[in-house]
PDB file of C-alpha atoms in Angstrom:
ATOM      1  CA  MET A   1      10.411  37.487  14.981  1.00  0.00           C
ATOM      2  CA  LYS A   2      11.684  39.692  17.805  1.00  0.00           C
ATOM      3  CA  GLU A   3      14.962  41.531  17.316  1.00  0.00           C
ATOM      4  CA  CYS A   4      17.995  42.256  19.471  1.00  0.00           C
ATOM      5  CA  LYS A   5      18.599  45.965  20.048  1.00  0.00           C
ATOM      6  CA  VAL A   6      21.510  48.128  21.106  1.00  0.00           C
ATOM      7  CA  ILE A   7      20.543  51.309  22.946  1.00  0.00           C
ATOM      8  CA  ARG A   8      23.142  54.055  22.517  1.00  0.00           C
ATOM      9  CA  GLY A   9      23.391  57.497  24.037  1.00  0.00           C
ATOM     10  CA  SER A  10      20.648  56.918  26.545  1.00  0.00           C
ATOM     11  CA  LEU A  11      18.256  59.789  27.132  1.00  0.00           C
ATOM     12  CA  SER A  12      17.466  61.043  30.593  1.00  0.00           C
ATOM     13  CA  PHE A  13      14.035  61.344  32.156  1.00  0.00           C
ATOM     14  CA  HIS A  14      12.726  62.686  35.457  1.00  0.00           C
ATOM     15  CA  GLY A  15      10.988  59.928  37.388  1.00  0.00           C
ATOM     16  CA  LYS A  16       7.914  60.192  39.602  1.00  0.00           C
ATOM     17  CA  GLN A  17      10.239  59.502  42.535  1.00  0.00           C
ATOM     18  CA  GLY A  18      11.918  62.872  41.965  1.00  0.00           C
ATOM     19  CA  MET A  19      15.180  61.498  40.562  1.00  0.00           C
ATOM     20  CA  ASP A  20      16.775  61.688  37.118  1.00  0.00           C
ATOM     21  CA  TYR A  21      17.435  58.427  35.289  1.00  0.00           C
ATOM     22  CA  PHE A  22      19.296  57.557  32.121  1.00  0.00           C
ATOM     23  CA  SER A  23      17.002  55.398  30.071  1.00  0.00           C
ATOM     24  CA  GLY A  24      18.414  52.033  29.113  1.00  0.00           C
ATOM     25  CA  ILE A  25      16.323  48.972  28.361  1.00  0.00           C
ATOM     26  CA  SER A  26      12.555  49.299  28.700  1.00  0.00           C
ATOM     27  CA  ALA A  27       9.314  48.711  26.850  1.00  0.00           C
ATOM     28  CA  GLU A  28       9.661  52.263  25.552  1.00  0.00           C
ATOM     29  CA  SER A  29      13.266  52.034  24.334  1.00  0.00           C
ATOM     30  CA  ALA A  30      13.637  48.402  23.295  1.00  0.00           C
ATOM     31  CA  GLY A  31      10.207  46.810  23.306  1.00  0.00           C
ATOM     32  CA  SER A  32      11.061  44.672  26.352  1.00  0.00           C
ATOM     33  CA  THR A  33       8.197  42.759  27.927  1.00  0.00           C
ATOM     34  CA  GLY A  34       9.573  41.691  31.301  1.00  0.00           C
ATOM     35  CA  ILE A  35      12.536  43.820  32.363  1.00  0.00           C
ATOM     36  CA  CYS A  36      13.662  47.429  32.674  1.00  0.00           C
ATOM     37  CA  LEU A  37      17.283  48.559  33.202  1.00  0.00           C
ATOM     38  CA  HIS A  38      18.334  52.155  33.877  1.00  0.00           C
ATOM     39  CA  MET A  39      21.231  54.078  35.336  1.00  0.00           C
ATOM     40  CA  LEU A  40      20.605  56.464  38.204  1.00  0.00           C
ATOM     41  CA  VAL A  41      22.987  59.332  38.912  1.00  0.00           C
ATOM     42  CA  LEU A  42      22.244  60.673  42.383  1.00  0.00           C
ATOM     43  CA  PRO A  43      23.961  63.982  43.148  1.00  0.00           C
ATOM     44  CA  PRO A  44      25.315  64.846  46.598  1.00  0.00           C
ATOM     45  CA  GLY A  45      22.349  65.466  48.898  1.00  0.00           C
ATOM     46  CA  GLY A  46      19.921  64.017  46.342  1.00  0.00           C
ATOM     47  CA  LYS A  47      16.928  62.037  47.542  1.00  0.00           C
ATOM     48  CA  ALA A  48      13.903  60.239  46.206  1.00  0.00           C
ATOM     49  CA  LYS A  49      10.321  60.585  47.301  1.00  0.00           C
ATOM     50  CA  PRO A  50       9.169  57.605  49.384  1.00  0.00           C
ATOM     51  CA  HIS A  51       7.667  55.015  47.049  1.00  0.00           C
ATOM     52  CA  PHE A  52       7.294  51.360  46.144  1.00  0.00           C
ATOM     53  CA  HIS A  53       6.955  49.327  42.960  1.00  0.00           C
ATOM     54  CA  GLU A  54       3.693  47.449  43.003  1.00  0.00           C
ATOM     55  CA  ASN A  55       4.048  43.791  41.950  1.00  0.00           C
ATOM     56  CA  HIS A  56       7.617  44.246  40.665  1.00  0.00           C
ATOM     57  CA  GLU A  57      11.020  43.410  42.120  1.00  0.00           C
ATOM     58  CA  THR A  58      14.019  45.740  41.934  1.00  0.00           C
ATOM     59  CA  ALA A  59      17.725  44.857  41.714  1.00  0.00           C
ATOM     60  CA  ILE A  60      20.438  47.501  42.103  1.00  0.00           C
ATOM     61  CA  TYR A  61      24.193  47.444  41.538  1.00  0.00           C
ATOM     62  CA  GLN A  62      26.132  50.387  42.993  1.00  0.00           C
ATOM     63  CA  LEU A  63      28.647  51.354  40.307  1.00  0.00           C
ATOM     64  CA  GLU A  64      30.211  54.346  42.035  1.00  0.00           C
ATOM     65  CA  GLY A  65      29.953  56.195  45.330  1.00  0.00           C
ATOM     66  CA  SER A  66      27.790  55.445  48.328  1.00  0.00           C
ATOM     67  CA  THR A  67      24.120  55.924  49.073  1.00  0.00           C
ATOM     68  CA  SER A  68      21.701  55.011  51.826  1.00  0.00           C
ATOM     69  CA  PHE A  69      18.057  54.046  51.819  1.00  0.00           C
ATOM     70  CA  TYR A  70      15.201  53.759  54.250  1.00  0.00           C
ATOM     71  CA  HIS A  71      12.930  50.770  53.702  1.00  0.00           C
ATOM     72  CA  GLY A  72      10.174  48.755  55.318  1.00  0.00           C
ATOM     73  CA  PRO A  73       6.454  49.285  55.886  1.00  0.00           C
ATOM     74  CA  ASN A  74       7.124  52.544  57.768  1.00  0.00           C
ATOM     75  CA  LEU A  75      10.605  53.234  56.343  1.00  0.00           C
ATOM     76  CA  GLU A  76      11.929  52.136  59.716  1.00  0.00           C
ATOM     77  CA  PHE A  77      15.063  50.370  58.448  1.00  0.00           C
ATOM     78  CA  LEU A  78      18.211  52.112  57.173  1.00  0.00           C
ATOM     79  CA  ASP A  79      20.983  50.552  55.095  1.00  0.00           C
ATOM     80  CA  GLU A  80      24.132  51.934  53.480  1.00  0.00           C
ATOM     81  CA  VAL A  81      25.093  50.914  49.960  1.00  0.00           C
ATOM     82  CA  HIS A  82      28.715  51.133  48.813  1.00  0.00           C
ATOM     83  CA  GLN A  83      30.436  50.761  45.458  1.00  0.00           C
ATOM     84  CA  GLY A  84      30.244  47.115  44.388  1.00  0.00           C
ATOM     85  CA  ASP A  85      27.189  46.318  46.547  1.00  0.00           C
ATOM     86  CA  TYR A  86      24.022  44.695  45.233  1.00  0.00           C
ATOM     87  CA  VAL A  87      20.575  45.518  46.636  1.00  0.00           C
ATOM     88  CA  TYR A  88      17.344  43.550  46.302  1.00  0.00           C
ATOM     89  CA  ILE A  89      13.990  45.235  46.971  1.00  0.00           C
ATOM     90  CA  PRO A  90      10.959  42.922  46.941  1.00  0.00           C
ATOM     91  CA  ALA A  91       7.757  43.995  45.199  1.00  0.00           C
ATOM     92  CA  GLY A  92       5.590  46.290  47.282  1.00  0.00           C
ATOM     93  CA  VAL A  93       8.247  47.258  49.841  1.00  0.00           C
ATOM     94  CA  PRO A  94       8.366  51.021  50.522  1.00  0.00           C
ATOM     95  CA  HIS A  95      11.802  52.588  50.165  1.00  0.00           C
ATOM     96  CA  GLN A  96      13.456  56.006  49.973  1.00  0.00           C
ATOM     97  CA  PRO A  97      17.033  56.220  48.645  1.00  0.00           C
ATOM     98  CA  PHE A  98      19.267  59.232  49.239  1.00  0.00           C
ATOM     99  CA  ASN A  99      22.870  60.348  48.839  1.00  0.00           C
ATOM    100  CA  PRO A 100      24.239  61.659  52.165  1.00  0.00           C
ATOM    101  CA  THR A 101      27.747  62.118  50.748  1.00  0.00           C
ATOM    102  CA  ASP A 102      29.487  64.981  48.957  1.00  0.00           C
ATOM    103  CA  SER A 103      30.160  62.816  45.867  1.00  0.00           C
ATOM    104  CA  ILE A 104      28.020  61.702  42.929  1.00  0.00           C
ATOM    105  CA  ALA A 105      26.674  58.156  43.163  1.00  0.00           C
ATOM    106  CA  ARG A 106      25.872  55.975  40.134  1.00  0.00           C
ATOM    107  CA  ALA A 107      23.850  52.776  40.132  1.00  0.00           C
ATOM    108  CA  LEU A 108      22.328  50.360  37.636  1.00  0.00           C
ATOM    109  CA  ILE A 109      18.704  49.610  38.465  1.00  0.00           C
ATOM    110  CA  ALA A 110      16.713  46.693  37.040  1.00  0.00           C
ATOM    111  CA  ARG A 111      13.034  45.976  37.620  1.00  0.00           C
ATOM    112  CA  THR A 112      10.758  43.170  36.525  1.00  0.00           C
ATOM    113  CA  ASP A 113       8.401  45.854  35.151  1.00  0.00           C
ATOM    114  CA  PRO A 114       9.362  46.641  31.547  1.00  0.00           C
ATOM    115  CA  ASN A 115       7.820  50.129  31.701  1.00  0.00           C
ATOM    116  CA  GLU A 116       9.945  53.026  32.853  1.00  0.00           C
ATOM    117  CA  GLN A 117       7.481  54.380  35.438  1.00  0.00           C
ATOM    118  CA  GLU A 118       4.257  52.332  35.365  1.00  0.00           C
ATOM    119  CA  SER A 119       4.604  50.534  38.699  1.00  0.00           C
ATOM    120  CA  VAL A 120       5.812  53.464  40.818  1.00  0.00           C
ATOM    121  CA  VAL A 121       3.432  54.211  43.693  1.00  0.00           C
ATOM    122  CA  LEU A 122       4.286  57.370  45.635  1.00  0.00           C
ATOM    123  CA  LEU A 123       3.706  57.451  49.371  1.00  0.00           C
ATOM    124  CA  PRO A 124       2.501  60.586  51.162  1.00  0.00           C
ATOM    125  CA  GLU A 125       5.333  63.041  51.881  1.00  0.00           C
ATOM    126  CA  SER A 126       4.392  62.758  55.569  1.00  0.00           C
ATOM    127  CA  VAL A 127       5.923  59.246  55.448  1.00  0.00           C
ATOM    128  CA  SER A 128       9.281  60.643  54.276  1.00  0.00           C
ATOM    129  CA  ARG A 129      12.264  60.172  56.575  1.00  0.00           C
ATOM    130  CA  LEU A 130      14.147  63.036  54.899  1.00  0.00           C
TER     131      LEU A 130
END
């Protein structure tokens, strides 16, 4: 029988995207099989490498601060994300989040991939908008 788990004092890890995450629920931490949930703390001026999550959707809730992100096949679209906003990123859509402000930004990030980094596909740096 599977068990419920409480994850306390989450550990941080450096993701392939170039950002630091606080590990929450994942296959690695909880034995999950269909979901991953982490917190991202993006410092002022912080940015991710352009990437996408192959075959997995992403949902984000902006807890604190504001960020922006480029998205689309050629990262041609730009959106701002403010505290209290939700973001949906379909599977396979390239994106590149960044923090253009002088304040820390915190967000909860959930993916339909239970592994912390398995589905991350980095794009060439030449694609970067930053």
